[in-house]
PDB file of C-alpha atoms in Angstrom:
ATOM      1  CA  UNK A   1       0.000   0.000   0.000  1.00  0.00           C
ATOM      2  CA  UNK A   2       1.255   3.236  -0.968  1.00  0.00           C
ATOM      3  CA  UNK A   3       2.347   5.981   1.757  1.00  0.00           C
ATOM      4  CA  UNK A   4       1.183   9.531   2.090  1.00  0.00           C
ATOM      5  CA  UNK A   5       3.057  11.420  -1.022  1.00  0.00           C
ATOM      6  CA  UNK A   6       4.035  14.598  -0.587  1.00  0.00           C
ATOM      7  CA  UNK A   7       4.910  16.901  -3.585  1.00  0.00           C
ATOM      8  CA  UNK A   8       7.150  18.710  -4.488  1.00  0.00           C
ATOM      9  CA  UNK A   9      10.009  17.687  -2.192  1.00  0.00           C
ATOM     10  CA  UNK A  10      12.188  20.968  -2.335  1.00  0.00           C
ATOM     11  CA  UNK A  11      11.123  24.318  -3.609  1.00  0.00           C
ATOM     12  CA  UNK A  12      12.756  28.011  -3.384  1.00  0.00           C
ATOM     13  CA  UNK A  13      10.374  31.005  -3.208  1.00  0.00           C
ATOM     14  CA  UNK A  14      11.169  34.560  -2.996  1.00  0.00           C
ATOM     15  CA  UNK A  15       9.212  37.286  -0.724  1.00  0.00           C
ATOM     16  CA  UNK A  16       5.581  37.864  -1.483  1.00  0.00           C
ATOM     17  CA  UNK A  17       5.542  34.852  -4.235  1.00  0.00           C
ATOM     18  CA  UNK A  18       2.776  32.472  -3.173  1.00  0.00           C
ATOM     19  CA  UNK A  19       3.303  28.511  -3.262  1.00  0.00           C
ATOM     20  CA  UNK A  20       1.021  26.020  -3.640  1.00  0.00           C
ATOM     21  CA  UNK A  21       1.593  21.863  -1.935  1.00  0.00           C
ATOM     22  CA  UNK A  22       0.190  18.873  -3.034  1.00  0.00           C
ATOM     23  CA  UNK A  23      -0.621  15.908  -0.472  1.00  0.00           C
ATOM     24  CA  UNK A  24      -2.040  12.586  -1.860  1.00  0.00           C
ATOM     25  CA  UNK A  25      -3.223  10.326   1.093  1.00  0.00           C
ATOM     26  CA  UNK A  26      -3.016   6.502   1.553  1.00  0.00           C
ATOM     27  CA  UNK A  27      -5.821   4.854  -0.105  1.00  0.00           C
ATOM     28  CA  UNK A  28      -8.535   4.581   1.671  1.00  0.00           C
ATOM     29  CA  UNK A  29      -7.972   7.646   4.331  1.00  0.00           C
ATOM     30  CA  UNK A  30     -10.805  10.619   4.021  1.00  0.00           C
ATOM     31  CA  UNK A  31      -9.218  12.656   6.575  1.00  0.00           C
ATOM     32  CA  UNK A  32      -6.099  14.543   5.434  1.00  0.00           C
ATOM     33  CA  UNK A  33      -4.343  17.599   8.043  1.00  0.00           C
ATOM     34  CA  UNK A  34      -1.357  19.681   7.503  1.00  0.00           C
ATOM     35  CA  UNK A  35       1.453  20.523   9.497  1.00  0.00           C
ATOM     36  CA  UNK A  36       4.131  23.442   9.716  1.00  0.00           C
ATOM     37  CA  UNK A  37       8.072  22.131  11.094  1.00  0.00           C
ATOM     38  CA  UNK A  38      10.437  24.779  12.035  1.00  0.00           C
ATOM     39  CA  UNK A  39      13.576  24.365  14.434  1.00  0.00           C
ATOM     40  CA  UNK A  40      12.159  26.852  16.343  1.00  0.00           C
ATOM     41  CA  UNK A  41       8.304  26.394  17.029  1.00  0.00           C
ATOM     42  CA  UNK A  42       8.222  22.608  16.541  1.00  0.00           C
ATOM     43  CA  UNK A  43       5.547  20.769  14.859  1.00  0.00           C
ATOM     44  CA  UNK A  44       2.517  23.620  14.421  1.00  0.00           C
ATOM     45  CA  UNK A  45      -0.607  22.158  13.085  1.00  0.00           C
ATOM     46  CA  UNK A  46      -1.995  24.134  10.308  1.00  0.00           C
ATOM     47  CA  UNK A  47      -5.434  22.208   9.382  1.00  0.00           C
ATOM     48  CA  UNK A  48      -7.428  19.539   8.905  1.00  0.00           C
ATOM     49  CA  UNK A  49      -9.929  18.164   6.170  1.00  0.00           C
ATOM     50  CA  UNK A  50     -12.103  15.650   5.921  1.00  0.00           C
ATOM     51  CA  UNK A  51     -14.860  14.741   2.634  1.00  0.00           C
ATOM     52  CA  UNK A  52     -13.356  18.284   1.117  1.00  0.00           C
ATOM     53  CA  UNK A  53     -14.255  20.165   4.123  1.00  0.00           C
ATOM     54  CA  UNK A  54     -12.381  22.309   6.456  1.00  0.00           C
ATOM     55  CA  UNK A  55     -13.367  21.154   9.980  1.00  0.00           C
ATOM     56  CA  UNK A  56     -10.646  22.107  12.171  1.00  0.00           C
ATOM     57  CA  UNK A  57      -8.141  25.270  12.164  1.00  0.00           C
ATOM     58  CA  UNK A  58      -4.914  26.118  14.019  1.00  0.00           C
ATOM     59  CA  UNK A  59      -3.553  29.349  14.641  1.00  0.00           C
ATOM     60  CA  UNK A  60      -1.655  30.633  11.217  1.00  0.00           C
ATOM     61  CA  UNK A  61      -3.087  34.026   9.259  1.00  0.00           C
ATOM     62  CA  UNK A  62      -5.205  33.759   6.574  1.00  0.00           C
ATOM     63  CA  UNK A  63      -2.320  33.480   3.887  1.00  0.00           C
ATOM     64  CA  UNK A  64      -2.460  29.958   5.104  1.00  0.00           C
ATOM     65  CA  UNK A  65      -5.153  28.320   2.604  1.00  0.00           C
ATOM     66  CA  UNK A  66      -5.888  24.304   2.043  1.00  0.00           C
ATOM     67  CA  UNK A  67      -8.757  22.415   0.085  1.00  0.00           C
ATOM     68  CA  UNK A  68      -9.501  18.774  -0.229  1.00  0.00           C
ATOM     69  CA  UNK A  69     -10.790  17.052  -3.751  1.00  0.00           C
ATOM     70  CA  UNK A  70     -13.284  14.344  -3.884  1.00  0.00           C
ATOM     71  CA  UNK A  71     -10.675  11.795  -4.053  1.00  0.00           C
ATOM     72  CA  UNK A  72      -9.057  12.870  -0.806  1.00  0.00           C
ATOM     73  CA  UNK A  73      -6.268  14.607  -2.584  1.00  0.00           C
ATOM     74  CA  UNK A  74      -4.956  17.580  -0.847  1.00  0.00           C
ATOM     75  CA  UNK A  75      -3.644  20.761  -1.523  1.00  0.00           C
ATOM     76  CA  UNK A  76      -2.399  23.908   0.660  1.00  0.00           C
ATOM     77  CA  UNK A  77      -1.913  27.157  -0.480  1.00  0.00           C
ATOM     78  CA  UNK A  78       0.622  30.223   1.144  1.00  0.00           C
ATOM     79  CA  UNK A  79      -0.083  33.373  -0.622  1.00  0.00           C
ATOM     80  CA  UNK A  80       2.226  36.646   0.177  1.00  0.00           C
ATOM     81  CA  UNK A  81       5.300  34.867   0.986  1.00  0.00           C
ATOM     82  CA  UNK A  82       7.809  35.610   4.022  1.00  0.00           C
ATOM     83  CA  UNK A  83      10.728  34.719   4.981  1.00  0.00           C
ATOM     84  CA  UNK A  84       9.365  32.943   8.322  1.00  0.00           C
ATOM     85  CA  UNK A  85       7.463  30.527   6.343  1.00  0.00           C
ATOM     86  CA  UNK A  86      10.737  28.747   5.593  1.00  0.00           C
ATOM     87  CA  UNK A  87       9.690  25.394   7.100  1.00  0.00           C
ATOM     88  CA  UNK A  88       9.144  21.800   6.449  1.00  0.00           C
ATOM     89  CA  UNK A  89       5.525  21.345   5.711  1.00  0.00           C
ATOM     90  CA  UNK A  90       4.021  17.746   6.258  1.00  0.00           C
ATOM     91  CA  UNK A  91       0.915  15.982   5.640  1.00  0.00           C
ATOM     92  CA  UNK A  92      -0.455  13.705   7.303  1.00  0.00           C
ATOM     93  CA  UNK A  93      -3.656  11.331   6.542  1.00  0.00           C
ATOM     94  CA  UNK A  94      -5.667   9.322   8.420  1.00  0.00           C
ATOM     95  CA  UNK A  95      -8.274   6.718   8.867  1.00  0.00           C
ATOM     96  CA  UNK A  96     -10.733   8.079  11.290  1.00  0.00           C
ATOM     97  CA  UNK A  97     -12.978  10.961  10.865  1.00  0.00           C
ATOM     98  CA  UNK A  98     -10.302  13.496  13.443  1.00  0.00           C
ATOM     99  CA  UNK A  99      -7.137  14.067  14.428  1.00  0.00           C
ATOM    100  CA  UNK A 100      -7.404  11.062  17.080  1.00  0.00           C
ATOM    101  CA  UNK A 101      -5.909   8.021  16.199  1.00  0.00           C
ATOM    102  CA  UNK A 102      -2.680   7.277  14.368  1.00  0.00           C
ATOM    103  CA  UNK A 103      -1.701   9.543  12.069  1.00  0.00           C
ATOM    104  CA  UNK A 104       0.354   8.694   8.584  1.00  0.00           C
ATOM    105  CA  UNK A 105       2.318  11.649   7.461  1.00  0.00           C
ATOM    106  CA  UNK A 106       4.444  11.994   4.636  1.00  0.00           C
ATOM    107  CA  UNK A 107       8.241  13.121   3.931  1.00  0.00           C
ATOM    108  CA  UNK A 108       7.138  16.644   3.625  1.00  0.00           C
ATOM    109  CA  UNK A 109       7.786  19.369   1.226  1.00  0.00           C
ATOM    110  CA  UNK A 110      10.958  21.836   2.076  1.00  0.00           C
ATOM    111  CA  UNK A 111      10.299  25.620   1.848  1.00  0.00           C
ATOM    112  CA  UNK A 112      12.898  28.183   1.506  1.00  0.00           C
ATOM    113  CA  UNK A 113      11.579  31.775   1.065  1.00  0.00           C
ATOM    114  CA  UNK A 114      14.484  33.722  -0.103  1.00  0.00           C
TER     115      UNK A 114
ATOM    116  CA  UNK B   1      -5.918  23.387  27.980  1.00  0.00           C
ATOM    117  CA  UNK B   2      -3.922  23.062  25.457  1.00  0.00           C
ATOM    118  CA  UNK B   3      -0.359  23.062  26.324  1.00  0.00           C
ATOM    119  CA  UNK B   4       2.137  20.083  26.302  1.00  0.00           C
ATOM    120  CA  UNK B   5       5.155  20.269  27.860  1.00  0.00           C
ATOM    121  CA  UNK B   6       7.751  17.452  26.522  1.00  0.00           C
ATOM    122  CA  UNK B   7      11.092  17.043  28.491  1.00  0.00           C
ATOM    123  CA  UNK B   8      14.146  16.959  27.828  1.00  0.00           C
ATOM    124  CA  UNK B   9      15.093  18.982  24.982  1.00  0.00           C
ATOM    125  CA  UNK B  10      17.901  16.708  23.796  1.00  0.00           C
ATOM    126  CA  UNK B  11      18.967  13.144  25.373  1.00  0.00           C
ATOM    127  CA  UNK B  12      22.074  11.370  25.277  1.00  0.00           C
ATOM    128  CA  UNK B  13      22.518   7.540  26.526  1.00  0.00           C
ATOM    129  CA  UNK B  14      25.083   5.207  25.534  1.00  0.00           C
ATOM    130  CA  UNK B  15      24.515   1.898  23.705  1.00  0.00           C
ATOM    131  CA  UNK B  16      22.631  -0.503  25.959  1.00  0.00           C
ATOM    132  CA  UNK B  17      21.252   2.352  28.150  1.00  0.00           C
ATOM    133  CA  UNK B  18      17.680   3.225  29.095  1.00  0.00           C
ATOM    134  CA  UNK B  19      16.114   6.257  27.550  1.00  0.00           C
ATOM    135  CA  UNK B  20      13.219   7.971  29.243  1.00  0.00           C
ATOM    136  CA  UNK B  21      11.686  10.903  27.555  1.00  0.00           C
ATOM    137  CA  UNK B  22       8.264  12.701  29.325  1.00  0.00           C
ATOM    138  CA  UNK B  23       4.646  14.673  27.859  1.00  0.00           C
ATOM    139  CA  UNK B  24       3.269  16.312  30.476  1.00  0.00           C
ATOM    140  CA  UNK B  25      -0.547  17.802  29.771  1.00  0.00           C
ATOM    141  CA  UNK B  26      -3.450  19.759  31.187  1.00  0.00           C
ATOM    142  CA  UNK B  27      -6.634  18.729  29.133  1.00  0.00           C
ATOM    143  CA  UNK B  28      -8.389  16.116  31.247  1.00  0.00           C
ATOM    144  CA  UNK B  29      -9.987  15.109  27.881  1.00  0.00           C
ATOM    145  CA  UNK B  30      -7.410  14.026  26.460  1.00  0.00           C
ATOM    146  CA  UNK B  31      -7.929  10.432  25.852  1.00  0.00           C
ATOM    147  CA  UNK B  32      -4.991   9.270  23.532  1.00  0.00           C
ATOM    148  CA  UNK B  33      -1.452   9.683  24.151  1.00  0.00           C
ATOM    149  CA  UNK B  34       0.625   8.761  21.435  1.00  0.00           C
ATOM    150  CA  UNK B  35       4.947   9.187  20.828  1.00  0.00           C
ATOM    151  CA  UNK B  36       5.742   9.883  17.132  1.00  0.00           C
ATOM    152  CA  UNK B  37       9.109   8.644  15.962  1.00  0.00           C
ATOM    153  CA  UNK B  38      10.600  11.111  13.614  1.00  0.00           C
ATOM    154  CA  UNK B  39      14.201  10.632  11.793  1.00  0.00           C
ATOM    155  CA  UNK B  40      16.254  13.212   9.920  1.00  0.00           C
ATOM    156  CA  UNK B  41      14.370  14.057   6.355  1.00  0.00           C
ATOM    157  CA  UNK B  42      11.595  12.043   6.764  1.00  0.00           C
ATOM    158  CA  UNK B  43       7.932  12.371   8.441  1.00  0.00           C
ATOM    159  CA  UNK B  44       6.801  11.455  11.826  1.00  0.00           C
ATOM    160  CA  UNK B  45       5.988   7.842  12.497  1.00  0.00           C
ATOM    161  CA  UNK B  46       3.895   6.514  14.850  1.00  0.00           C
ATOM    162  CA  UNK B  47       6.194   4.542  17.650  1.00  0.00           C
ATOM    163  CA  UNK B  48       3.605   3.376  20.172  1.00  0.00           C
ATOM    164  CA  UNK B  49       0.514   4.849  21.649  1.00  0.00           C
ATOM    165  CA  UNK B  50      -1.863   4.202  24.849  1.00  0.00           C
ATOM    166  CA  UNK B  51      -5.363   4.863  26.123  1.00  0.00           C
ATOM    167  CA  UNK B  52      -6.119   6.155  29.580  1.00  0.00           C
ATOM    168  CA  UNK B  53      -7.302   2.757  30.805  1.00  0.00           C
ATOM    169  CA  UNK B  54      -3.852   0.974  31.061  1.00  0.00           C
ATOM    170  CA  UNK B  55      -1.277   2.496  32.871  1.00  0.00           C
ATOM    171  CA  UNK B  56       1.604   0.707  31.272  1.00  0.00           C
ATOM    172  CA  UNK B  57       2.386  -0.823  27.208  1.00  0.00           C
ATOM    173  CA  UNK B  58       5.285  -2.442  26.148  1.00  0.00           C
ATOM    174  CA  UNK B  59       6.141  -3.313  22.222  1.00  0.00           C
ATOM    175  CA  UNK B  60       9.341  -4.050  22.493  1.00  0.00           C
ATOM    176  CA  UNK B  61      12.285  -2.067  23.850  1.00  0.00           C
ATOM    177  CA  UNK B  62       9.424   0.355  24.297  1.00  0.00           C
ATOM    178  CA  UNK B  63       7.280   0.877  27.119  1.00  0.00           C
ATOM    179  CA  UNK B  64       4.889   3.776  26.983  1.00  0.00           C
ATOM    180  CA  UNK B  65       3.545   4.737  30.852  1.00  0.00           C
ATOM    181  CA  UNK B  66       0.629   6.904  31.677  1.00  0.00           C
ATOM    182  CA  UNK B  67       0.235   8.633  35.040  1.00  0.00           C
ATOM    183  CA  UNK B  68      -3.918   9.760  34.999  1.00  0.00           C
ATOM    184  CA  UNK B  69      -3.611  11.512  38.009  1.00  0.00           C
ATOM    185  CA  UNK B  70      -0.121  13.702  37.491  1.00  0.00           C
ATOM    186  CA  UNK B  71      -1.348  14.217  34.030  1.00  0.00           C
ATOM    187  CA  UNK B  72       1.619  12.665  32.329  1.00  0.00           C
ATOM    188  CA  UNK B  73       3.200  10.299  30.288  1.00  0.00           C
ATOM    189  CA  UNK B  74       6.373   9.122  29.159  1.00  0.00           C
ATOM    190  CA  UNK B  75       8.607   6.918  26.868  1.00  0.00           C
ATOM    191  CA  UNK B  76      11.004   4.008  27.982  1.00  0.00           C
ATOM    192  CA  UNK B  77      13.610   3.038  25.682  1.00  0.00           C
ATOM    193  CA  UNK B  78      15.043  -0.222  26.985  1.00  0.00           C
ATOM    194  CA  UNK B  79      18.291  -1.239  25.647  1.00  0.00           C
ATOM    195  CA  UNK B  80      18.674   1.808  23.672  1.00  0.00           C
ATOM    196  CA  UNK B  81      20.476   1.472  20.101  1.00  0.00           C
ATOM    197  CA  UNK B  82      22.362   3.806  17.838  1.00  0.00           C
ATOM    198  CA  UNK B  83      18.952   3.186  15.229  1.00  0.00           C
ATOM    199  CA  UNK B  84      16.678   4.534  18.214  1.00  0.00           C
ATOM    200  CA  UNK B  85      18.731   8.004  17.574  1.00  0.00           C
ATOM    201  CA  UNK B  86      15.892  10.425  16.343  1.00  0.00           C
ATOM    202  CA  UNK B  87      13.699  13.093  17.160  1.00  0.00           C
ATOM    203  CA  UNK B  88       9.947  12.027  19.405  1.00  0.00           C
ATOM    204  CA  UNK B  89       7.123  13.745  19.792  1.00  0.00           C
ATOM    205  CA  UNK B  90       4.083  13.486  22.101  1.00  0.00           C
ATOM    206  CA  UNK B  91       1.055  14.864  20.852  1.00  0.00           C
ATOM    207  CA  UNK B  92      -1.978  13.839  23.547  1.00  0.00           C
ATOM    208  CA  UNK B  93      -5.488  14.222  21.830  1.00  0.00           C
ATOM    209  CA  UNK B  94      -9.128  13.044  22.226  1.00  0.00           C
ATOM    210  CA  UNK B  95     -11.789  12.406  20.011  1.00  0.00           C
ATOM    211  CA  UNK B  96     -13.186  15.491  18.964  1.00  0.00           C
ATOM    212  CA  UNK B  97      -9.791  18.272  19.305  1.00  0.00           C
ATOM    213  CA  UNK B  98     -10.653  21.135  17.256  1.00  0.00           C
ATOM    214  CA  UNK B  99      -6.486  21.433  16.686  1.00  0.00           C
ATOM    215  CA  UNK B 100      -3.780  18.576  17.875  1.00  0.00           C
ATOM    216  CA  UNK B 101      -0.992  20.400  19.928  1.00  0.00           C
ATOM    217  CA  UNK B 102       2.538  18.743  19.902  1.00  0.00           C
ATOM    218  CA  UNK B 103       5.383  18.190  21.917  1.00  0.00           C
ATOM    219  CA  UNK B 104       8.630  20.314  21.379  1.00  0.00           C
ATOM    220  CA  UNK B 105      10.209  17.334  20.561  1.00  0.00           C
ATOM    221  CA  UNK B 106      13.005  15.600  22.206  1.00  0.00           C
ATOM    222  CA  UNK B 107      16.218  14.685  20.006  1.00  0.00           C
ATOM    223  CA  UNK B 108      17.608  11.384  21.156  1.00  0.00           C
ATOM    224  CA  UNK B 109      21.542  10.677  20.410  1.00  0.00           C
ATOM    225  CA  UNK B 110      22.820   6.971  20.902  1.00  0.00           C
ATOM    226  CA  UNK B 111      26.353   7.130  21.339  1.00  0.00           C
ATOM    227  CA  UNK B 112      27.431   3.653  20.213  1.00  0.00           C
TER     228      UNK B 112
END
């Protein structure tokens, strides 16, 4: 069974570009959340989706953007670009219908804002 | 009631050594208290998780031990192995959390 796939891997932004990151569950899993990485602030959670709707929200500005598609695909969006959102952004997808449970999260996708 | 404090920050043990890492939490509600697993370039991975009505699992080298009443819980790493070396997380939730809060993560070095 295929993992949670993440693309792309790497990408380099500059200041007020926006960037848009692709998350493709394991078969099977409705639920799909996001997650920001930095050195400094840890692992930040970002959102959560489940049958292409929003249902829970963490605590990032409303540059911070996501969407689900009917086959559980996932994307998130960053509009205005700044330097802090240099981070290691991971997905994560899971079984149940919340962010209980075990949760399957992929490699991640590497952000450098320049 | 959101806030998890993880501790330590970093962790060395020698080869062979135990390796004890601890979440400590204030939601009562929290009703599943997993450690993630997390090695350099790659995701998290879940490493073993409880529910509040054991106090103790073991899979393993690893024991996972919840303490209801002191509102923590914590990771044993028995016989502790330069592969264990890695980054965990804790990241207590319950069914229903509107967000999931983590740990600050704990980076584990096995000196061999």
């Amino acid at each position: 069974k295929a993992g949670v796939t993440q693309t792309p891997r790497y990408l380099i932004k500059t200041r007020g570009q926006q960037v848009t990151l692709s998350c493709s569950p394991i078969s099977g899993h409705r639920s799909v959340s996001w997650y920001q990485q930095t050195p400094g602030q840890g692992l930040q959670f970002l959102f959560e989706y489940f049958s292409e709707t929003q249902r829970n929200k963490g605590n990032f500005p409303g540059r911070f953007s996501g969407r689900q598609f009917s086959n559980s695909r996932s994307e998130m969006n960053v509009s205005t670009l700044e330097l802090g959102d240099s981070a290691l952004y991971l997905c994560a997808s899971s079984l149940g219908t919340g962010l209980t449970g075990e949760l399957f999260f992929g490699e991640g996708s590497r952000l450098t804002v320049l | 009631q959101q806030q998890v404090k993880q501790s330590p920050q970093s962790l060395i043990v020698q080869k062979g050594g135990i390796s004890i890492i601890n979440c400590a939490y204030e939601n009562t509600a929290f009703d599943y208290f997993p450690w993630y697993q997390q090695f350099p370039g790659k995701g998290p991975a879940l490493l073993i998780a409880i529910r509040p009505d054991v106090s103790e699992k073991k899979e393993g080298r690893f024991t996972i031990s919840f303490n209801k009443s002191a509102k923590q819980f914590s990771l044993h790493i028995m016989d502790s192995q330069p592969g264990d070396s890695a980054t965990y997380f804790c990241a207590p939730n319950n069914r229903g959390a509107q967000k999931l809060v983590f740990g600050q993560g704990t980076r584990l070095t096995i000196n061999p």
